[in-house]
Amino acid sequence: MNAWVCGVKNADSFSTAITLLLIIPLSFTMPMCAAGLVNIIPKPQKIITKKGTFQLTQHTRYYSDTPLADNALDYLKLHLQASSGYRLLSSKRSAQITFHYNPKQNKKKEGYQLSITKEKITVEARDSAGFFYATITLMQLMAPEIWSNQQKRKQWKIPACIIEDAPHFRWRGIMLDTSRNFFSTTYIKKFIDRMAQYKLNRFHWHLTDDEGWRIEIKHYPLLTGIGATRGPGTKLPFSTYPAMRGPKNHVQSGYYTQQEIREIVAYAKARAIEILPEIDLPSHAKAAVTAYPKLLLDPQDKSQYHSVQKISNNTINPAIETTYRLLETVLKEVATLFPFSYIHLGGDEVPKGAWARSPAVNKLMNEKGMQSRKEVTNYFFVRMDSILAMCGKKMAIWQEAIEGKPMVRKSTLVMAWKNTEAGIVSAKKGYATVMAPVQFLYFDQQYIRSKQEPGHSWSSPVSLKKVYSFSPLSNTGKATSYIQGINACLWSETLLNEDIADYLAWPRILALSEVAWSSNRNWNDFKHRVQKGALPRLKAQHINYRKCFRL
Ligand code: TNX
């Protein structure tokens, strides 16, 4: 891993030099007031900085007139306790911090107003997310140790200011692939918590793929019994291991129990984050077909094919009824675990040649007068969509699944990954669309082209600046209102451990956050806030961010 930190020493002096270059001119132009301390990411829509600071100590009291502020307060209390060792107590009469429900002043969902003077702090919002984000902003105005658990600091100076804020996009997400490489529940929670610190609100959890089925399904225990372990001596075929660039003889196991998933859902909810679970179908399903070949494959199918990732015969058969029986049961269980209104069913990269020699598929095509395999995929997703409707859920899918003319509900949410044009096509067809273009938002790609860098190199490199330069709405024209927001993707073929995952995610998540939230963006201003605000916060949490990124 060290080789990948690309000369931390050099990098540190490089970033120090940049910091100096940035700060010297700024210190001449700005009076030494609160402005210098306001380094919020994502940039709020409106900030007025004032003179003076509020001092938060163990004697500070709060008052809240709404249960909608409870999550926010719990979060603040948790972190104050961890970093200062004292409990923030409430008091009606002598509260200096007030949380006030005010839907009249805060018209926008997830928005908030925060006013800080020398004497008091007032937080106003209309919903639980708004109170949470106001609190995140407040914490970003405090010293970075607010996110550490070292208990080093007792007093917190908070610069006086007035902030009015609300997100530009309602969908501000990131996907973590936990199939190709498994991540512990502890890491998943950390990942979610760090998302919350930057006001991201959708955790897209890629739970199944060829290399591993990672979600417990009570009715079909072999999905994890067989499908969650790969490596020599296990049932998954050789083509699914070893992990890319990983040790050859390594056996890797892991899945999330339903109990763990419930805990993670609650943990995310407390941080204003919805979880979008993904069960990738009908391809990227080697783990599932290995676990239940009799239910998911046509026994007469003589097709031989490989996925782009070189996995053989990894696609379930859409022309046999046992497939639908199994998937219906799976989705019913998934639906009860995740309260979010969408379930993602994949639909990406069905390999050429899948089902080519399946008598069951040929029969289906004859019966229904289908001309192409694309129509078979469409048929599959129409049936999956009706199963989801029965479960009270909407469907999310990758862009490939709406090629052709599938008669899926218009509520279907499409994620466009190949490029932004695909997102525009989807939006023009009237689907709710989330932009996830590989050129800007694939955080599994290298930052720069170099053998020393972790990450994939099959697409172009994705530098921090590249992420920041993304304009999700350019050329969307009349279809603009269908664009829900943006989603970064952290596929995990090369994410052999948490350090590599952190490295690829940070600092790129900072740019993701600002593209998703802020209406007015400025690269130089962002760089300054990264250096002065965000990096010290990442350091305080020991996050293995990429230190030699080009600012
Ligand atoms: C494409 S993007 C995939 C994934 C890979 C990823 C690697 C998409 C929907 N499918 O299966 O992990 O590239 O970058």
XYZ file of C-alpha atoms and ligand atoms in Angstrom:
565
model
C 0.000 0.000 0.000
C 2.825 2.351 0.875
C 4.007 2.498 -2.701
C 0.572 3.837 -3.567
C 0.721 6.701 -1.194
C 3.086 8.051 -3.828
C 5.704 9.623 -1.664
C 3.755 11.092 1.212
C 6.659 13.333 2.145
C 6.835 14.947 -1.235
C 3.112 15.112 -1.357
C 2.913 16.842 1.991
C 5.438 19.462 1.058
C 3.658 19.895 -2.250
C 0.353 20.473 -0.523
C 1.966 22.782 2.036
C 3.381 24.841 -0.793
C -0.013 25.036 -2.391
C -1.586 25.997 0.910
C 0.873 28.840 1.328
C 0.278 30.024 -2.196
C -3.408 30.097 -1.471
C -3.321 31.567 1.979
C -0.851 34.388 1.539
C -2.963 36.351 -0.931
C -6.106 35.528 1.026
C -4.743 36.847 4.288
C -4.128 40.172 2.586
C -7.581 40.426 1.150
C -9.688 39.166 4.047
C -10.029 40.831 7.427
C -9.174 38.435 10.254
C -12.757 37.640 11.022
C -14.920 34.581 10.810
C -14.623 34.356 7.016
C -11.244 32.646 7.308
C -12.737 29.933 9.486
C -15.722 29.132 7.340
C -14.568 26.218 5.213
C -17.754 24.297 4.691
C -18.049 21.515 2.125
C -20.396 21.341 0.308
C -20.553 25.101 -0.055
C -23.807 26.428 1.397
C -26.108 28.370 -0.918
C -25.795 31.527 1.164
C -23.385 32.573 3.932
C -23.003 35.870 5.679
C -20.005 35.906 7.979
C -20.124 38.046 11.123
C -17.672 39.234 13.746
C -17.054 37.201 16.861
C -17.380 33.596 17.942
C -19.733 31.463 19.979
C -18.056 29.347 22.667
C -19.444 25.886 23.206
C -18.459 24.405 26.574
C -19.769 21.844 29.010
C -22.050 24.527 30.392
C -23.799 25.081 27.068
C -27.438 23.938 27.013
C -29.813 23.296 24.140
C -33.551 23.383 23.670
C -35.551 21.707 20.900
C -39.240 22.177 20.107
C -39.446 19.261 17.667
C -38.717 15.521 17.506
C -37.527 16.156 13.939
C -34.296 17.448 15.463
C -33.672 14.279 17.494
C -31.314 12.570 15.018
C -29.297 15.745 14.656
C -29.068 16.220 18.400
C -28.111 12.613 19.012
C -25.351 12.986 16.441
C -24.002 16.169 18.007
C -24.162 14.669 21.483
C -22.420 11.484 20.359
C -19.530 13.438 18.903
C -19.239 15.914 21.745
C -19.137 13.054 24.190
C -16.452 11.256 22.149
C -14.266 14.306 21.535
C -14.768 16.258 24.775
C -16.040 13.743 27.269
C -19.120 15.721 28.298
C -22.814 15.413 27.633
C -24.736 18.182 25.974
C -27.739 18.740 28.222
C -31.072 20.409 27.549
C -32.647 23.272 29.413
C -35.718 25.222 28.500
C -34.824 28.429 30.329
C -31.114 28.832 29.799
C -30.523 27.228 26.417
C -27.983 28.919 24.161
C -28.633 26.532 21.259
C -32.195 26.271 19.941
C -33.614 23.816 17.427
C -36.827 25.221 16.050
C -39.324 23.692 13.628
C -40.045 26.380 11.063
C -41.641 25.205 7.805
C -42.644 28.748 6.810
C -39.089 30.048 6.621
C -37.692 26.795 5.209
C -39.655 25.937 2.115
C -37.160 23.498 0.597
C -36.869 19.863 1.603
C -33.624 19.079 3.441
C -32.929 22.812 3.772
C -32.050 24.713 6.944
C -31.145 28.044 8.421
C -28.370 28.414 10.916
C -27.660 31.572 12.797
C -24.638 31.868 15.055
C -23.918 34.911 17.178
C -21.627 35.423 20.126
C -24.493 34.630 22.472
C -26.587 31.972 20.788
C -27.095 29.477 18.005
C -30.439 29.009 16.273
C -31.179 26.087 13.983
C -34.346 26.054 11.903
C -35.630 23.479 9.429
C -38.760 21.749 8.199
C -37.622 18.116 8.244
C -35.285 15.760 9.985
C -32.672 15.899 7.190
C -32.631 19.703 7.391
C -31.874 19.640 11.118
C -29.222 17.022 10.500
C -27.506 19.068 7.782
C -27.593 22.217 9.886
C -25.809 20.251 12.581
C -23.226 18.929 10.113
C -22.563 22.510 9.041
C -22.243 23.564 12.670
C -19.771 20.761 13.298
C -17.745 21.735 10.235
C -17.442 25.190 11.799
C -15.889 23.612 14.879
C -12.292 22.343 15.102
C -11.739 19.095 13.136
C -11.303 17.112 16.367
C -15.075 17.161 16.758
C -14.905 14.039 14.582
C -12.157 12.352 16.560
C -12.619 10.332 19.718
C -9.479 11.399 21.526
C -11.204 13.643 24.077
C -8.575 16.353 23.669
C -10.700 19.458 23.583
C -13.200 20.980 26.029
C -14.087 24.257 24.347
C -15.154 24.919 20.828
C -15.050 28.283 19.091
C -17.682 28.620 16.422
C -17.459 31.601 14.073
C -20.512 33.842 13.951
C -22.415 33.682 10.687
C -25.808 33.266 9.089
C -26.336 30.405 6.671
C -29.304 29.597 4.466
C -28.942 26.359 2.685
C -30.672 23.591 0.727
C -29.406 20.953 -1.694
C -29.402 21.423 -5.429
C -30.036 17.722 -6.158
C -32.228 15.382 -4.188
C -30.119 12.330 -5.127
C -26.602 12.560 -3.759
C -25.271 9.064 -3.727
C -22.367 6.710 -3.824
C -22.247 3.021 -4.537
C -19.990 0.600 -2.723
C -19.501 -2.833 -4.267
C -19.307 -5.349 -1.417
C -19.388 -8.377 -3.691
C -16.036 -8.356 -5.472
C -14.362 -7.714 -2.152
C -16.201 -7.949 1.116
C -16.230 -5.147 3.709
C -17.016 -5.589 7.397
C -20.119 -4.026 8.960
C -17.766 -1.757 10.908
C -16.371 -0.398 7.674
C -19.822 -0.030 6.126
C -20.866 2.095 9.103
C -17.742 4.228 8.832
C -18.390 4.674 5.138
C -21.967 5.769 5.800
C -20.958 8.116 8.585
C -18.387 9.797 6.370
C -20.950 10.204 3.608
C -23.202 11.931 6.114
C -20.444 14.385 7.028
C -20.664 15.664 3.457
C -24.456 15.618 3.150
C -24.684 12.662 0.806
C -28.024 10.950 1.213
C -28.092 7.707 -0.802
C -25.934 4.718 0.005
C -26.169 2.395 -2.980
C -25.192 -0.997 -1.651
C -24.073 -3.432 -4.356
C -24.823 -6.684 -2.545
C -24.537 -9.367 -5.192
C -22.369 -10.051 -8.192
C -20.460 -12.915 -9.780
C -17.832 -13.084 -7.059
C -20.122 -13.134 -4.056
C -23.718 -13.038 -2.803
C -23.512 -10.931 0.353
C -27.029 -10.737 1.748
C -28.637 -13.414 3.909
C -31.858 -14.761 2.396
C -33.659 -16.993 4.879
C -35.535 -19.066 2.278
C -32.471 -19.760 0.154
C -29.553 -20.307 2.522
C -27.196 -21.567 -0.186
C -27.103 -18.116 -1.773
C -24.702 -17.249 1.006
C -23.848 -20.836 2.039
C -22.189 -21.334 -1.343
C -22.266 -17.894 -2.893
C -20.529 -15.862 -0.180
C -17.192 -17.674 -0.179
C -14.657 -17.752 -2.920
C -11.149 -19.044 -3.241
C -9.433 -22.394 -3.624
C -11.408 -25.354 -2.287
C -14.737 -23.525 -2.297
C -17.752 -24.122 -4.529
C -17.567 -20.957 -6.598
C -15.738 -21.734 -9.850
C -12.159 -20.722 -10.455
C -13.209 -17.892 -12.776
C -14.491 -15.884 -9.808
C -11.150 -15.864 -7.980
C -8.574 -14.815 -6.972
C -9.564 -11.216 -6.342
C -8.027 -8.968 -8.968
C -4.418 -8.231 -7.881
C -5.146 -10.177 -4.700
C -3.302 -13.137 -3.191
C -3.890 -16.283 -5.252
C -4.608 -18.751 -2.474
C -6.767 -16.492 -0.411
C -10.199 -17.769 0.617
C -12.536 -14.869 1.197
C -15.890 -15.208 2.931
C -18.472 -12.779 4.081
C -22.077 -11.766 3.998
C -24.395 -9.510 5.959
C -26.987 -11.154 8.180
C -30.479 -9.714 8.160
C -29.939 -8.482 11.686
C -26.775 -6.642 10.655
C -28.582 -5.124 7.711
C -31.368 -3.822 9.943
C -28.789 -2.186 12.180
C -27.045 -0.586 9.237
C -30.342 0.707 7.842
C -31.114 2.329 11.207
C -27.604 3.725 11.453
C -27.983 5.293 8.001
C -31.465 6.609 8.764
C -30.107 8.424 11.817
C -27.744 10.201 9.420
C -30.392 11.164 6.853
C -29.271 8.434 4.453
C -31.489 6.009 2.555
C -30.012 2.724 1.440
C -30.583 1.508 -2.099
C -29.886 -2.236 -2.129
C -28.761 -3.745 -5.419
C -29.370 -7.340 -6.448
C -27.632 -7.514 -9.813
C -29.704 -9.474 -12.376
C -29.941 -11.321 -14.737
C -26.150 -11.314 -15.342
C -23.360 -10.698 -12.839
C -25.023 -13.625 -11.081
C -22.406 -16.394 -11.028
C -22.651 -16.721 -7.238
C -26.434 -17.202 -7.415
C -26.398 -19.684 -10.298
C -23.662 -21.683 -8.595
C -25.760 -21.875 -5.444
C -29.039 -22.848 -7.179
C -28.270 -24.091 -10.702
C -31.398 -26.240 -10.841
C -33.671 -23.291 -10.115
C -31.910 -20.560 -12.085
C -30.573 -22.314 -15.190
C -32.207 -24.139 -18.090
C -30.727 -27.679 -17.808
C -30.759 -28.019 -21.615
C -28.923 -24.717 -22.162
C -25.693 -25.440 -24.055
C -24.605 -21.779 -24.330
C -20.979 -20.991 -23.549
C -20.068 -17.361 -23.061
C -18.006 -15.012 -20.930
C -18.776 -11.678 -19.344
C -16.587 -8.613 -19.988
C -14.929 -9.457 -16.709
C -14.222 -12.953 -18.126
C -16.624 -14.823 -15.862
C -18.159 -17.804 -17.647
C -21.919 -18.471 -17.898
C -22.976 -15.958 -15.232
C -26.573 -15.254 -16.257
C -29.798 -16.627 -14.842
C -32.393 -17.932 -17.241
C -35.420 -15.688 -17.744
C -37.599 -18.312 -19.432
C -38.124 -20.763 -16.585
C -40.672 -20.267 -13.825
C -38.366 -21.402 -11.007
C -36.277 -18.276 -11.657
C -39.237 -16.053 -10.862
C -40.265 -18.096 -7.848
C -36.817 -17.777 -6.334
C -36.446 -14.100 -7.167
C -39.881 -13.238 -5.838
C -38.999 -14.756 -2.487
C -35.613 -13.031 -2.485
C -37.158 -9.656 -3.269
C -39.848 -10.035 -0.632
C -37.127 -10.514 1.958
C -35.064 -7.640 0.569
C -38.156 -5.410 0.568
C -38.815 -6.002 4.250
C -35.221 -5.208 5.177
C -34.860 -1.915 3.336
C -37.482 0.791 3.854
C -36.321 2.872 0.872
C -38.871 2.991 -1.953
C -36.457 1.637 -4.589
C -34.672 -1.666 -5.092
C -31.935 -1.769 -7.740
C -32.048 -4.847 -9.972
C -28.920 -4.310 -12.037
C -29.487 -5.089 -15.696
C -25.957 -4.203 -16.777
C -23.728 -6.077 -19.154
C -25.731 -9.120 -20.229
C -22.995 -10.960 -22.179
C -23.409 -11.732 -25.845
C -24.209 -15.398 -26.208
C -26.133 -15.746 -22.959
C -29.187 -18.010 -23.594
C -28.160 -18.438 -27.269
C -28.628 -22.185 -27.001
C -31.305 -22.335 -24.344
C -34.366 -24.282 -25.569
C -36.452 -22.598 -22.867
C -35.528 -19.122 -24.134
C -36.081 -20.135 -27.766
C -39.532 -21.466 -26.858
C -40.376 -18.241 -25.028
C -39.244 -16.162 -28.000
C -41.389 -18.222 -30.378
C -44.439 -18.035 -28.141
C -44.196 -14.292 -27.637
C -42.967 -13.460 -31.129
C -39.742 -11.918 -29.813
C -37.063 -11.116 -32.370
C -34.016 -10.496 -30.208
C -32.393 -11.286 -26.925
C -32.849 -7.651 -25.941
C -36.582 -8.301 -25.973
C -36.027 -11.284 -23.700
C -34.205 -9.013 -21.245
C -37.049 -6.502 -21.500
C -39.542 -9.293 -20.768
C -37.498 -10.269 -17.723
C -37.497 -6.730 -16.337
C -41.194 -6.238 -16.939
C -41.826 -9.326 -14.814
C -39.356 -8.188 -12.178
C -41.015 -4.790 -12.132
C -44.388 -6.340 -11.395
C -42.881 -8.389 -8.564
C -41.460 -5.168 -7.127
C -44.834 -3.458 -7.515
C -46.345 -6.284 -5.479
C -43.710 -5.666 -2.793
C -44.628 -1.965 -2.787
C -41.306 -0.948 -4.335
C -40.108 0.911 -7.386
C -37.343 -0.399 -9.592
C -33.913 1.115 -10.140
C -31.756 -0.234 -12.969
C -28.625 0.448 -15.007
C -29.109 2.135 -18.343
C -28.889 -1.074 -20.430
C -32.179 -2.317 -19.019
C -34.208 0.403 -20.738
C -32.686 -0.126 -24.166
C -35.454 -1.302 -26.458
C -38.950 -0.672 -25.206
C -39.527 -2.390 -21.899
C -43.031 -1.805 -20.557
C -41.776 -1.074 -17.070
C -43.430 1.524 -14.876
C -42.483 5.127 -15.529
C -41.531 5.392 -11.878
C -38.457 3.313 -12.732
C -35.203 5.042 -11.876
C -32.381 4.706 -14.365
C -28.698 5.035 -13.581
C -26.661 6.118 -16.562
C -23.054 4.987 -16.303
C -21.548 4.856 -19.792
C -21.734 8.613 -20.361
C -23.970 11.610 -19.711
C -25.678 11.235 -23.105
C -27.187 7.958 -21.893
C -28.658 9.863 -18.956
C -30.154 12.423 -21.291
C -31.716 9.656 -23.420
C -33.211 8.100 -20.297
C -34.545 11.451 -19.039
C -36.056 12.181 -22.443
C -37.875 8.859 -22.283
C -39.427 10.159 -19.064
C -37.555 8.088 -16.492
C -36.269 9.494 -13.255
C -32.560 9.484 -13.997
C -29.412 9.542 -11.935
C -26.142 10.469 -13.602
C -23.229 8.149 -12.810
C -20.906 8.601 -15.782
C -17.696 6.625 -15.633
C -15.689 9.570 -17.001
C -16.448 11.690 -13.914
C -17.871 9.519 -11.157
C -16.214 6.102 -11.223
C -14.070 6.270 -8.142
C -12.713 2.792 -8.836
C -10.725 4.338 -11.716
C -7.204 5.608 -11.093
C -6.756 9.287 -10.254
C -3.923 9.580 -12.728
C -2.450 7.100 -15.163
C 0.423 5.404 -13.333
C 1.443 1.851 -12.468
C 1.835 3.004 -8.879
C -1.789 3.997 -8.548
C -4.487 1.640 -7.284
C -7.723 1.354 -9.184
C -8.870 0.384 -12.638
C -7.450 1.828 -15.822
C -10.011 0.666 -18.388
C -11.561 4.142 -18.596
C -9.927 7.555 -18.434
C -8.387 8.669 -15.113
C -10.704 10.516 -12.737
C -8.804 13.265 -10.943
C -10.309 15.370 -8.171
C -10.594 18.256 -10.597
C -12.332 16.059 -13.126
C -14.985 15.113 -10.567
C -15.396 18.757 -9.632
C -15.794 19.769 -13.268
C -18.863 17.584 -13.766
C -22.019 19.482 -14.760
C -24.898 17.029 -14.424
C -27.375 19.260 -16.207
C -25.441 20.303 -19.258
C -27.411 19.630 -22.434
C -30.337 18.105 -20.576
C -32.712 20.746 -21.989
C -36.370 19.978 -21.471
C -35.513 16.716 -19.735
C -33.762 18.549 -16.863
C -36.546 17.939 -14.389
C -36.061 14.168 -14.739
C -32.463 14.339 -13.548
C -32.619 13.444 -9.871
C -28.956 13.833 -9.137
C -25.670 12.019 -9.194
C -24.148 8.791 -7.961
C -20.468 7.893 -7.739
C -19.457 4.242 -8.029
C -16.813 2.426 -6.074
C -16.610 -0.987 -7.712
C -14.401 -3.220 -5.669
C -12.460 -5.566 -7.954
C -9.254 -3.756 -6.953
C -10.341 -2.699 -3.455
C -8.436 -5.379 -1.591
C -8.669 -3.632 1.750
C -10.145 -0.623 3.544
C -7.076 1.520 2.979
C -7.408 1.178 -0.778
C -11.139 1.867 -0.549
C -10.484 5.042 1.470
C -7.742 6.103 -0.890
C -9.949 5.855 -3.948
C -12.906 7.477 -2.208
C -11.133 10.455 -0.618
C -10.805 13.281 -1.419
C -13.021 12.580 -4.450
C -16.136 12.347 -2.245
C -15.592 16.001 -1.330
C -15.999 17.027 -4.961
C -18.953 14.671 -5.392
C -20.629 16.295 -2.445
C -20.231 19.809 -3.778
C -21.355 18.916 -7.310
C -24.463 17.310 -5.825
C -25.302 20.029 -3.312
C -24.061 23.458 -4.338
C -25.444 25.600 -7.126
C -22.466 27.883 -7.494
C -19.128 26.242 -7.754
C -15.637 27.618 -7.972
C -12.593 25.376 -8.172
C -10.152 27.744 -6.455
C -12.529 28.415 -3.620
C -13.166 24.663 -3.265
C -9.411 23.908 -3.165
C -9.015 26.381 -0.342
C -11.834 24.829 1.668
C -10.443 21.348 1.041
C -7.029 22.365 2.371
C -8.235 24.384 5.332
C -11.342 22.487 6.342
C -11.763 19.043 4.899
C -8.230 17.631 4.996
C -7.771 18.318 8.707
C -11.117 16.600 9.272
C -10.036 13.553 7.254
C -6.772 13.487 9.210
C -8.572 13.698 12.543
C -10.409 10.514 11.549
C -7.344 8.723 10.181
C -8.892 8.329 6.759
C -6.351 7.112 4.220
C -7.091 9.822 1.667
C -4.906 10.390 -1.383
C -2.379 12.937 -0.224
C -0.674 13.827 -3.447
C -3.760 14.722 -5.391
C -3.365 17.632 -7.719
C -5.254 20.498 -6.266
C -18.605 -2.015 -15.113
S -20.755 -0.116 -14.562
C -19.526 -2.668 -14.325
C -19.056 -3.358 -13.102
C -17.574 -3.307 -12.948
C -17.073 -1.942 -13.323
C -15.597 -1.760 -13.098
C -21.552 -1.396 -14.460
C -22.956 -1.192 -14.359
N -20.883 -2.577 -14.487
O -19.530 -4.668 -13.054
O -17.253 -3.612 -11.637
O -17.373 -1.694 -14.675
O -15.221 -0.437 -13.257
